């Protein structure tokens, strides 16, 4: 009996979130649709896959056994879809997902390197936070994920690439003292809050609890850097993007400001295309080495 790919995708969303409600949000359907799909899947397999309770949905032994097959099915489907639509002149296709903040100054450099070193590989890219990227890896809709906080999952390899440092810099002549988490500590009226993801949000709230509504909020770090270079302001930015502005004196490190450290990792399935994976890792390691130097 043919199995609808959407059923497998919905099953994995419930497994990953532990909730029918959260799974509905991840696959963009209603909760009743999720319930119907799981019921259809259980009818096809002849076994209950989840134990439902107020605490959420837990896998049954049959569900745990089916899990590895659902993952494999989605990977095979996604690979088949990519290979069928492969443009002429290309030998392989690759979908890469990266944390928003890791594209500027790292993944874009890696992408350029791949186009030079492996021009026969067609590459599709997307951005997201760590949890969303891990979900896509589990579903098989991306082949490689580069992120700050990977989740340990069976069947996936995790490798640290480099350690990200977010530092507070300013283009003002006299940068404000930033005493993180201390009474009276301030970031100044010209502070820009750049959203570097959930990890940064948590650390920022811990160190600067008084900043509830920043005067200026930005989602894209690259825009924040451009704004800082053209206006008097301060913001947290990755140190790897600041070598030239700091050396030229266009930006200054803010004294006493806490520095936030986030190791960057690459995550990929153990059973992927070994040749393509090797090329991806070689290029990522080379760019990571340049970034850390």
Short mmCIF file of C-alpha atoms in Angstrom, two decimals:
data_model
loop_
_atom_site.label_atom_id
_atom_site.label_comp_id
_atom_site.label_asym_id
_atom_site.label_seq_id
_atom_site.Cartn_x
_atom_site.Cartn_y
_atom_site.Cartn_z
CA UNK A 1 0.00 0.00 0.00
CA UNK A 2 1.42 3.34 -1.05
CA UNK A 3 2.04 5.71 1.83
CA UNK A 4 1.24 9.40 1.42
CA UNK A 5 4.41 11.44 2.00
CA UNK A 6 2.36 14.02 3.91
CA UNK A 7 1.41 11.32 6.41
CA UNK A 8 5.06 10.54 7.12
CA UNK A 9 5.90 14.24 7.33
CA UNK A 10 3.07 14.84 9.81
CA UNK A 11 4.10 11.80 11.85
CA UNK A 12 7.65 13.18 12.19
CA UNK A 13 6.33 16.62 13.16
CA UNK A 14 4.35 15.04 16.02
CA UNK A 15 7.40 13.04 17.12
CA UNK A 16 9.66 16.09 17.08
CA UNK A 17 7.24 18.43 18.87
CA UNK A 18 5.57 15.89 21.15
CA UNK A 19 2.24 17.56 20.48
CA UNK A 20 -0.51 17.44 17.87
CA UNK A 21 -1.07 21.18 18.34
CA UNK A 22 2.59 22.08 17.71
CA UNK A 23 2.81 19.62 14.82
CA UNK A 24 -0.12 21.39 13.15
CA UNK A 25 1.81 24.66 13.26
CA UNK A 26 4.90 23.04 11.75
CA UNK A 27 3.13 21.42 8.80
CA UNK A 28 0.72 24.37 8.34
CA UNK A 29 -2.55 22.48 8.78
CA UNK A 30 -5.24 22.35 11.46
CA UNK A 31 -5.00 20.14 14.53
CA UNK A 32 -7.94 18.07 13.27
CA UNK A 33 -6.04 17.43 10.01
CA UNK A 34 -3.03 16.20 11.99
CA UNK A 35 -5.28 13.88 14.01
CA UNK A 36 -6.90 12.57 10.82
CA UNK A 37 -3.54 11.93 9.14
CA UNK A 38 -2.17 10.05 12.15
CA UNK A 39 -5.37 8.00 12.37
CA UNK A 40 -5.13 7.11 8.66
CA UNK A 41 -1.48 6.15 9.12
CA UNK A 42 -2.32 3.96 12.13
CA UNK A 43 -5.11 2.30 10.14
CA UNK A 44 -2.72 1.56 7.27
CA UNK A 45 -0.08 0.11 9.59
CA UNK A 46 -2.58 -1.65 11.85
CA UNK A 47 -0.89 -0.38 15.02
CA UNK A 48 -1.27 2.64 17.32
CA UNK A 49 1.73 4.92 16.89
CA UNK A 50 1.20 7.36 19.78
CA UNK A 51 -0.03 7.30 23.32
CA UNK A 52 -2.10 10.47 23.81
CA UNK A 53 -2.31 12.24 27.16
CA UNK A 54 -2.61 15.75 28.58
CA UNK A 55 1.19 15.87 28.64
CA UNK A 56 1.38 15.32 24.87
CA UNK A 57 1.98 12.46 22.45
CA UNK A 58 4.51 9.72 23.16
CA UNK A 59 5.63 7.04 20.71
CA UNK A 60 4.40 3.51 21.22
CA UNK A 61 6.83 0.63 20.51
CA UNK A 62 5.29 0.38 17.03
CA UNK A 63 5.71 4.13 16.56
CA UNK A 64 9.37 3.97 17.57
CA UNK A 65 9.92 1.17 15.06
CA UNK A 66 8.19 3.09 12.28
CA UNK A 67 10.15 6.29 13.02
CA UNK A 68 13.36 5.25 11.23
CA UNK A 69 11.38 4.16 8.17
CA UNK A 70 9.50 7.47 8.03
CA UNK A 71 12.79 9.38 8.10
CA UNK A 72 14.24 7.20 5.35
CA UNK A 73 11.12 7.58 3.21
CA UNK A 74 11.20 11.36 3.32
CA UNK A 75 14.90 11.45 2.50
CA UNK A 76 14.42 9.14 -0.49
CA UNK A 77 11.44 11.20 -1.67
CA UNK A 78 13.29 14.50 -1.36
CA UNK A 79 16.34 13.12 -3.13
CA UNK A 80 14.19 11.74 -5.94
CA UNK A 81 12.40 15.07 -6.30
CA UNK A 82 15.70 16.94 -6.56
CA UNK A 83 17.26 14.48 -9.01
CA UNK A 84 14.23 14.51 -11.30
CA UNK A 85 14.32 18.32 -11.46
CA UNK A 86 18.12 18.51 -11.73
CA UNK A 87 19.16 21.13 -14.31
CA UNK A 88 21.19 19.97 -17.34
CA UNK A 89 24.93 19.93 -16.69
CA UNK A 90 24.63 19.15 -12.98
CA UNK A 91 25.46 15.80 -11.39
CA UNK A 92 24.01 16.24 -7.91
CA UNK A 93 21.67 18.49 -5.94
CA UNK A 94 22.09 19.79 -2.42
CA UNK A 95 19.80 21.73 -0.10
CA UNK A 96 21.55 23.64 2.68
CA UNK A 97 19.91 25.41 5.60
CA UNK A 98 21.78 27.94 7.71
CA UNK A 99 21.13 29.99 10.82
CA UNK A 100 20.23 33.54 9.78
CA UNK A 101 23.31 35.11 11.39
CA UNK A 102 25.74 32.63 9.84
CA UNK A 103 25.15 33.61 6.23
CA UNK A 104 26.99 36.94 6.27
CA UNK A 105 30.73 36.45 6.40
CA UNK A 106 30.60 32.65 6.52
CA UNK A 107 28.03 30.66 4.56
CA UNK A 108 28.09 33.11 1.65
CA UNK A 109 31.86 32.58 1.49
CA UNK A 110 31.29 28.83 1.62
CA UNK A 111 28.72 29.10 -1.16
CA UNK A 112 31.20 30.96 -3.37
CA UNK A 113 33.83 28.32 -2.64
CA UNK A 114 31.42 25.51 -3.59
CA UNK A 115 30.59 27.19 -6.90
CA UNK A 116 34.32 27.24 -7.67
CA UNK A 117 35.35 23.83 -6.30
CA UNK A 118 32.17 21.86 -7.09
CA UNK A 119 30.36 23.64 -9.95
CA UNK A 120 28.55 20.43 -10.93
CA UNK A 121 26.55 20.45 -7.66
CA UNK A 122 23.28 22.40 -7.81
CA UNK A 123 22.70 24.13 -4.48
CA UNK A 124 19.47 25.39 -2.93
CA UNK A 125 19.69 27.48 0.23
CA UNK A 126 17.33 28.56 3.00
CA UNK A 127 17.55 30.22 6.41
CA UNK A 128 16.03 29.50 9.79
CA UNK A 129 16.60 29.08 13.51
CA UNK A 130 18.21 25.94 14.91
CA UNK A 131 14.98 24.14 15.86
CA UNK A 132 13.42 24.70 12.43
CA UNK A 133 16.59 23.54 10.67
CA UNK A 134 16.72 20.36 12.78
CA UNK A 135 13.08 19.68 11.91
CA UNK A 136 13.87 20.01 8.21
CA UNK A 137 16.86 17.68 8.60
CA UNK A 138 14.65 15.07 10.25
CA UNK A 139 12.06 15.47 7.49
CA UNK A 140 14.76 15.15 4.84
CA UNK A 141 13.90 18.47 3.19
CA UNK A 142 17.46 19.77 3.70
CA UNK A 143 20.69 17.80 3.37
CA UNK A 144 22.96 19.92 5.55
CA UNK A 145 22.26 22.34 8.39
CA UNK A 146 24.65 24.91 9.89
CA UNK A 147 23.48 26.24 13.25
CA UNK A 148 24.34 27.21 16.81
CA UNK A 149 22.38 24.67 18.88
CA UNK A 150 21.93 21.30 17.15
CA UNK A 151 19.83 18.64 18.80
CA UNK A 152 21.32 15.18 19.16
CA UNK A 153 19.38 12.79 16.92
CA UNK A 154 20.17 9.20 15.93
CA UNK A 155 21.33 8.93 12.32
CA UNK A 156 22.94 12.39 12.20
CA UNK A 157 26.54 13.56 12.44
CA UNK A 158 27.41 16.79 14.26
CA UNK A 159 30.72 18.65 13.86
CA UNK A 160 31.77 21.96 15.39
CA UNK A 161 33.12 24.42 12.83
CA UNK A 162 34.14 27.51 14.81
CA UNK A 163 33.12 29.59 17.81
CA UNK A 164 31.04 32.66 17.08
CA UNK A 165 31.62 35.76 19.22
CA UNK A 166 29.01 38.48 19.40
CA UNK A 167 30.54 41.70 20.70
CA UNK A 168 29.07 45.12 21.41
CA UNK A 169 30.46 47.80 19.10
CA UNK A 170 29.66 51.46 18.59
CA UNK A 171 30.17 54.14 15.97
CA UNK A 172 29.60 56.92 18.51
CA UNK A 173 32.59 59.12 19.49
CA UNK A 174 32.05 58.25 23.17
CA UNK A 175 30.44 54.81 23.44
CA UNK A 176 28.20 54.28 26.50
CA UNK A 177 29.43 51.97 29.26
CA UNK A 178 27.57 48.66 29.09
CA UNK A 179 27.36 47.00 32.47
CA UNK A 180 25.44 43.85 31.64
CA UNK A 181 22.91 42.84 34.26
CA UNK A 182 24.01 45.46 36.81
CA UNK A 183 21.69 48.14 38.22
CA UNK A 184 22.31 51.36 36.31
CA UNK A 185 23.95 49.58 33.39
CA UNK A 186 22.84 51.00 30.05
CA UNK A 187 23.23 50.60 26.33
CA UNK A 188 22.33 54.14 25.33
CA UNK A 189 19.46 55.64 23.37
CA UNK A 190 21.12 54.80 20.04
CA UNK A 191 21.35 51.08 20.78
CA UNK A 192 20.11 48.75 18.03
CA UNK A 193 18.74 45.36 19.05
CA UNK A 194 19.63 42.89 16.30
CA UNK A 195 17.83 39.57 16.55
CA UNK A 196 20.56 36.92 16.33
CA UNK A 197 18.20 34.10 17.32
CA UNK A 198 16.78 32.46 20.47
CA UNK A 199 20.20 31.88 22.03
CA UNK A 200 21.07 35.57 21.81
CA UNK A 201 17.61 36.59 22.99
CA UNK A 202 18.05 34.57 26.19
CA UNK A 203 21.57 35.85 26.91
CA UNK A 204 20.62 39.44 26.13
CA UNK A 205 17.61 39.33 28.48
CA UNK A 206 19.77 37.86 31.23
CA UNK A 207 22.46 40.53 30.92
CA UNK A 208 20.21 43.50 30.13
CA UNK A 209 16.91 42.78 31.88
CA UNK A 210 15.79 46.41 31.79
CA UNK A 211 15.68 46.56 27.99
CA UNK A 212 12.16 45.41 27.17
CA UNK A 213 11.42 47.50 24.09
CA UNK A 214 14.52 48.69 22.19
CA UNK A 215 14.37 51.96 20.28
CA UNK A 216 15.39 50.22 17.07
CA UNK A 217 14.93 46.53 16.29
CA UNK A 218 16.39 44.70 13.28
CA UNK A 219 16.11 41.10 12.13
CA UNK A 220 18.97 41.14 9.62
CA UNK A 221 22.49 41.57 11.00
CA UNK A 222 23.90 42.73 7.68
CA UNK A 223 21.52 45.70 7.75
CA UNK A 224 22.60 46.47 11.31
CA UNK A 225 26.25 46.65 10.30
CA UNK A 226 25.48 48.95 7.38
CA UNK A 227 23.39 51.19 9.61
CA UNK A 228 26.15 51.38 12.21
CA UNK A 229 28.72 52.42 9.62
CA UNK A 230 26.46 55.23 8.39
CA UNK A 231 24.95 56.42 11.68
CA UNK A 232 25.98 56.94 15.30
CA UNK A 233 24.71 53.83 17.10
CA UNK A 234 25.76 50.66 18.89
CA UNK A 235 24.81 46.99 18.47
CA UNK A 236 25.94 43.42 18.99
CA UNK A 237 27.66 42.02 15.90
CA UNK A 238 29.80 38.96 15.10
CA UNK A 239 33.49 39.70 15.62
CA UNK A 240 34.29 37.99 12.29
CA UNK A 241 32.48 40.81 10.45
CA UNK A 242 34.33 43.58 12.27
CA UNK A 243 38.00 43.14 11.39
CA UNK A 244 38.13 45.98 8.85
CA UNK A 245 35.78 48.46 10.64
CA UNK A 246 37.69 48.03 13.93
CA UNK A 247 41.10 48.29 12.28
CA UNK A 248 40.03 51.44 10.40
CA UNK A 249 38.58 52.99 13.56
CA UNK A 250 35.10 53.23 12.09
CA UNK A 251 33.77 51.12 14.99
CA UNK A 252 34.93 50.71 18.59
CA UNK A 253 34.47 47.87 21.05
CA UNK A 254 32.31 48.99 23.98
CA UNK A 255 34.26 48.51 27.24
CA UNK A 256 32.83 46.28 30.00
CA UNK A 257 30.23 44.80 27.65
CA UNK A 258 29.60 41.05 27.97
CA UNK A 259 30.70 38.90 25.02
CA UNK A 260 28.39 36.11 23.90
CA UNK A 261 29.89 32.87 22.59
CA UNK A 262 28.00 30.49 20.28
CA UNK A 263 29.77 27.51 18.70
CA UNK A 264 28.65 26.96 15.10
CA UNK A 265 28.01 23.37 14.02
CA UNK A 266 27.31 21.50 10.81
CA UNK A 267 24.74 18.70 10.98
CA UNK A 268 24.13 16.13 8.27
CA UNK A 269 22.61 12.64 7.96
CA UNK A 270 24.99 9.70 8.37
CA UNK A 271 23.55 7.94 5.32
CA UNK A 272 23.76 10.81 2.84
CA UNK A 273 25.70 10.98 -0.42
CA UNK A 274 29.25 10.40 0.83
CA UNK A 275 30.98 12.11 -2.10
CA UNK A 276 28.88 15.28 -1.99
CA UNK A 277 29.00 15.40 1.81
CA UNK A 278 32.80 15.18 1.73
CA UNK A 279 32.99 18.16 -0.63
CA UNK A 280 30.61 20.18 1.52
CA UNK A 281 32.58 19.46 4.69
CA UNK A 282 35.93 20.22 3.07
CA UNK A 283 34.69 23.63 1.93
CA UNK A 284 33.03 24.39 5.29
CA UNK A 285 36.21 23.50 7.22
CA UNK A 286 38.34 25.66 4.92
CA UNK A 287 36.08 28.71 5.33
CA UNK A 288 35.78 28.08 9.10
CA UNK A 289 39.58 28.07 9.35
CA UNK A 290 39.75 31.42 7.56
CA UNK A 291 36.99 32.79 9.79
CA UNK A 292 38.78 31.78 12.98
CA UNK A 293 42.14 33.23 11.87
#
